[in-house]
Short mmCIF file of C-alpha atoms in Angstrom, two decimals:
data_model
loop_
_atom_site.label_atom_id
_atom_site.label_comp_id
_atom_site.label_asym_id
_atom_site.label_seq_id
_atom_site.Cartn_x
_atom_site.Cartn_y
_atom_site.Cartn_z
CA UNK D 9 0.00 0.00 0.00
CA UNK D 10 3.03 2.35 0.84
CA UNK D 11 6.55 2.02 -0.27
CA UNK D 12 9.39 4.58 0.25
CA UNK D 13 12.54 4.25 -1.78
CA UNK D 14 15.77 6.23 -0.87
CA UNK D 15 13.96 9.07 0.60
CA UNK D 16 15.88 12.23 1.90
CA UNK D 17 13.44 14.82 3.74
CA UNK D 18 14.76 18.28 4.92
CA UNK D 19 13.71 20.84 7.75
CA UNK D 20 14.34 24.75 7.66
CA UNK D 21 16.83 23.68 4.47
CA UNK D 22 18.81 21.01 6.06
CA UNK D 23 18.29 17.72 4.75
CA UNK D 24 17.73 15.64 8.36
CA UNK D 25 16.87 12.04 7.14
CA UNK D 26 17.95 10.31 3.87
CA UNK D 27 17.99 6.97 2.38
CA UNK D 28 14.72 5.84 4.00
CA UNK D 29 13.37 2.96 2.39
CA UNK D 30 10.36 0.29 3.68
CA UNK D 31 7.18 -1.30 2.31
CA UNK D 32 3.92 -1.06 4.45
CA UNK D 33 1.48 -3.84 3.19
CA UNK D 34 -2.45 -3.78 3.74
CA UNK D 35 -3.36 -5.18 7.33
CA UNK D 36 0.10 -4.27 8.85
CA UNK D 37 1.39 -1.85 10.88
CA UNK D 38 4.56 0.26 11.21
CA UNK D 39 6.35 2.11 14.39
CA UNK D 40 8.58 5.03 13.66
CA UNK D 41 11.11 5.13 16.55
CA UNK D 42 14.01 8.06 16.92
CA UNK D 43 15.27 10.40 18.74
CA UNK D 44 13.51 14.18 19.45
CA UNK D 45 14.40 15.85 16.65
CA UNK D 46 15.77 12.89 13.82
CA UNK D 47 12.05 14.10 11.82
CA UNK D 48 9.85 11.66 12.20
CA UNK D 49 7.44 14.47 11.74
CA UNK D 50 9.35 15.82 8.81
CA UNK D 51 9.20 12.53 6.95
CA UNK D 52 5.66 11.62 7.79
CA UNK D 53 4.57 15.41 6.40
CA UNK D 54 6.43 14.47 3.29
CA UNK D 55 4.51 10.94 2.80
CA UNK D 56 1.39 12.68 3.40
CA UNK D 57 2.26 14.61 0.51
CA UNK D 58 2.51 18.12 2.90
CA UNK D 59 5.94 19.02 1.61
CA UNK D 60 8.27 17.45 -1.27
CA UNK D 61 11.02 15.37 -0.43
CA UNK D 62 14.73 16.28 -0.88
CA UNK D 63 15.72 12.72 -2.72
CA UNK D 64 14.01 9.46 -3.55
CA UNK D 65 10.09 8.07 -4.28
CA UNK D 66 7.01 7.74 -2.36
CA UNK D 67 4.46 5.63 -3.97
CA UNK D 68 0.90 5.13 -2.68
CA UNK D 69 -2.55 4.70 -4.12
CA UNK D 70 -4.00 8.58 -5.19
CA UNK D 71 -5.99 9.73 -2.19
CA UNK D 72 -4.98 6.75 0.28
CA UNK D 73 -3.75 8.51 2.94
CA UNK D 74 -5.18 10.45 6.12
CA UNK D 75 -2.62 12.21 7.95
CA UNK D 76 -2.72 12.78 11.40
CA UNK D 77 -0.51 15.39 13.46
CA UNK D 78 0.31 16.94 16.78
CA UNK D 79 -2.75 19.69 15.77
CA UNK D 80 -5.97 17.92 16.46
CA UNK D 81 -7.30 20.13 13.37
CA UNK D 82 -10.94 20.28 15.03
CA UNK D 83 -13.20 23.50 14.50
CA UNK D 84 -13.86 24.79 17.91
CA UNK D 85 -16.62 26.44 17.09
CA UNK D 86 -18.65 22.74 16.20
CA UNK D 87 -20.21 20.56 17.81
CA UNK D 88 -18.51 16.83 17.83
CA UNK D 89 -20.80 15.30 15.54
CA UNK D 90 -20.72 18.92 13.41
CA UNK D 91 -16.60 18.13 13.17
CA UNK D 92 -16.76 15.02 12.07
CA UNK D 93 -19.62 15.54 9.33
CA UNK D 94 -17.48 18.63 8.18
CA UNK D 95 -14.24 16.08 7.69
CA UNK D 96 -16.20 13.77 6.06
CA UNK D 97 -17.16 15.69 3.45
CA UNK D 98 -14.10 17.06 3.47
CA UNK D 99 -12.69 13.83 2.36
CA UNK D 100 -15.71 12.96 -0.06
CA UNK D 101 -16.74 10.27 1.90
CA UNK D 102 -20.45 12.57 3.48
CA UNK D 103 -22.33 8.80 3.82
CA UNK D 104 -19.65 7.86 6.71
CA UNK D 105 -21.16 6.39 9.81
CA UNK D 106 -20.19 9.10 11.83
CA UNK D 107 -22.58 7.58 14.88
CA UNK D 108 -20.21 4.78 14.72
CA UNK D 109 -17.14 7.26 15.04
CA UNK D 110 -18.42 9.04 17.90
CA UNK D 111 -19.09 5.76 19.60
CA UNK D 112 -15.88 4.05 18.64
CA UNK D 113 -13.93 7.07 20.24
CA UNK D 114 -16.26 7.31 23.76
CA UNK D 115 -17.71 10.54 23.09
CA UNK D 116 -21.66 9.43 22.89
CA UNK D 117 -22.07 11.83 26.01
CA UNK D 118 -20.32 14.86 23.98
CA UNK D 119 -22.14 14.71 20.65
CA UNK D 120 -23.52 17.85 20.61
CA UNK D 121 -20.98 19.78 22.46
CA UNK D 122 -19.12 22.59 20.94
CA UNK D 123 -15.11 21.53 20.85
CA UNK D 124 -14.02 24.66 22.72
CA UNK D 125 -15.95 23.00 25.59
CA UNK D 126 -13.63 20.18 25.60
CA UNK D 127 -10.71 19.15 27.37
CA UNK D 128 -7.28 18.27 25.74
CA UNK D 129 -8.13 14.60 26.19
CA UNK D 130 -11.61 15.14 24.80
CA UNK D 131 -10.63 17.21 21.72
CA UNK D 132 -7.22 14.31 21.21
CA UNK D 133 -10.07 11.64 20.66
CA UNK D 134 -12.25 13.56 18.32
CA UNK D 135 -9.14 14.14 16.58
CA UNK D 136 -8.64 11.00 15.80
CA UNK D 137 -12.06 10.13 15.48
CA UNK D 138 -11.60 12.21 11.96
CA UNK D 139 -9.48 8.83 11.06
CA UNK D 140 -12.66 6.70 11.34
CA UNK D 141 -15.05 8.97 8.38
CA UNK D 142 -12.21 9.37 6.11
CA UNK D 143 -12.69 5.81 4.03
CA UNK D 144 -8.70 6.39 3.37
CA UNK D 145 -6.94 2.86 4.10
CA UNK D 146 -3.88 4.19 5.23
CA UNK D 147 -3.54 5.86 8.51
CA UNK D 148 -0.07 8.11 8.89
CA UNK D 149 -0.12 9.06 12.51
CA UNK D 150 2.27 11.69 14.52
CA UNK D 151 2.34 10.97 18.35
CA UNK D 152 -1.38 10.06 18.07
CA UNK D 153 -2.02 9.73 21.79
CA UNK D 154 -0.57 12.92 23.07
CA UNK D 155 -2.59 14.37 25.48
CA UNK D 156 -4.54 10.68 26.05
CA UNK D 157 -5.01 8.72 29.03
CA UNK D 158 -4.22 4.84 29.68
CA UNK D 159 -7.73 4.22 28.72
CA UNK D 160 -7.78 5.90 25.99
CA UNK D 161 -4.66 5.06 24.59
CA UNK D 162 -6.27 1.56 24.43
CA UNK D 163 -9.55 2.74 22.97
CA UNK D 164 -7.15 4.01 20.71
CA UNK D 165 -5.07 0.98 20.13
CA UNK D 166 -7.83 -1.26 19.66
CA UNK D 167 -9.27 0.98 16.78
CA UNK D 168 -6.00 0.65 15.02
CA UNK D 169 -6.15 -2.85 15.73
CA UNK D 170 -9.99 -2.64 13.91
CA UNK D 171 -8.73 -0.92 10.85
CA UNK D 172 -5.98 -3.15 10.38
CA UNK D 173 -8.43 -6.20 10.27
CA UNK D 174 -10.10 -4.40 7.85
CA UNK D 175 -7.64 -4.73 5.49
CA UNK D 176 -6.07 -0.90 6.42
CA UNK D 177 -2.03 -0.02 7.31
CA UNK D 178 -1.13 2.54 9.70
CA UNK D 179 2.46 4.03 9.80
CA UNK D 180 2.86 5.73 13.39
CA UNK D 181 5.82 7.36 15.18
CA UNK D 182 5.13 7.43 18.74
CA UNK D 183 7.42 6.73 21.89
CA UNK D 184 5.19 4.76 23.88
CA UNK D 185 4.19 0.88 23.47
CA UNK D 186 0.51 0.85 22.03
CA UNK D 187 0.15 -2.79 22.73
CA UNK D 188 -0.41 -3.46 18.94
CA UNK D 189 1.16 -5.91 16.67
CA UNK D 190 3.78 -4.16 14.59
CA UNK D 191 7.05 -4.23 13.35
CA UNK D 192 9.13 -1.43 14.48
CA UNK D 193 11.77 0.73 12.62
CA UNK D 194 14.41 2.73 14.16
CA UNK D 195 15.03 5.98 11.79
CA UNK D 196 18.99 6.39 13.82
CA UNK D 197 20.90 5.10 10.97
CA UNK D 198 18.81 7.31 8.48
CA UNK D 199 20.38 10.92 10.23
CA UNK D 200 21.71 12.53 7.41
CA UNK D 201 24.84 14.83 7.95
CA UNK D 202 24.17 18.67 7.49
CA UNK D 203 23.48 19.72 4.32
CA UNK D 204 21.78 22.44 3.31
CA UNK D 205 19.07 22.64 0.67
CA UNK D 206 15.58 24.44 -0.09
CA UNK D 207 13.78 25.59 2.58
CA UNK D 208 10.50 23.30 2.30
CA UNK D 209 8.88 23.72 5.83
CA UNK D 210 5.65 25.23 7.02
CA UNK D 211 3.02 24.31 9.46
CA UNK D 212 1.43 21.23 10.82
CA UNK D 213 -1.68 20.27 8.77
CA UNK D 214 -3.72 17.75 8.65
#
């Protein structure tokens, strides 16, 4: 579903990782590991097609990917159910079950509550409840459970766990153990020396 070859990604014109190279196959998952700082961000912007890479290929199905980032990207203004109708049509997918998202990410209780009402924790899981009405099979997640507790982290983990049976990949860098089944890759030896090149950063999106 996702294959990187040779990839170099830069940040503020240095080129921070290069020569990244994996497959991600339906139904499996992947755990970006690394140090503050390597750009795990920086490369997962790049596969979600938010900035162009420095060297190398990215190849994915057209309009496969939902990217999710440290901004929970949720219009405080709305209601939770208003959010998530807004992102599925957003994502041309407006028939989504989006009863099943709000009850798949515990917020039944909040449904018609605007987001500014929320808490962080509260606002992290509709976040990520945006995952559930985009109908995209792959899932490229940024420290998806900031701001989570230990139950929610597992509510969490078990809807990864969901979409994977379903025949969906998710590529994640986080730093804690989700209790998933994934193979895990460590982006250390991919620390590219400084080198400076075009200046292709900008702001987190999702």
């Amino acid at each position: 579903m996702l294959e990187l070859n040779d990839v170099a990604v830069a940040r503020g014109g240095i080129t921070v990782l290069e020569g990244v190279s994996f497959q991600l196959a339906a139904g499996n998952a992947l755990i970006l590991r690394g140090e503050n700082g390597i750009g795990k961000t920086t490369l997962l912007r790049a596969i979600a097609g938010l900035q162009p890479t420095v060297n190398g290929t990215i190849q994915a199905p057209d309009e496969s990917i939902a990217f999710a980032s440290h901004a929970d990207g949720i219009k405080a203004q709305l209601t939770v159910r208003e959010n998530l109708e807004f992102w599925a049509e957003v994502y041309g997918n407006a028939s989504s079950d989006v009863d099943a998202a709000i009850q798949a990410m515990n917020l039944t209780e909040l449904t018609n509550r605007p987001a500014a009402q929320m808490s962080a924790g509260q606002k992290r899981r509709l976040g990520l409840g945006r995952l559930l009405v985009t109908a995209r099979p792959i899932w490229v997640l940024d420290e998806p459970t900031v701001s989570l507790d230990r139950a929610s982290v597992a509510l969490f983990a078990d809807i990864v766990r969901a979409h994977l049976a379903g025949g969906g990949a998710a590529l994640i860098a986080t730093h804690i153990d989700l209790g998933i089944e994934a193979e895990t890759l460590d982006l250390t030896p991919f620390k590219a020396k400084a080198d400076v090149t075009a200046d292709t950063s900008d702001g987190d999106y999702w």
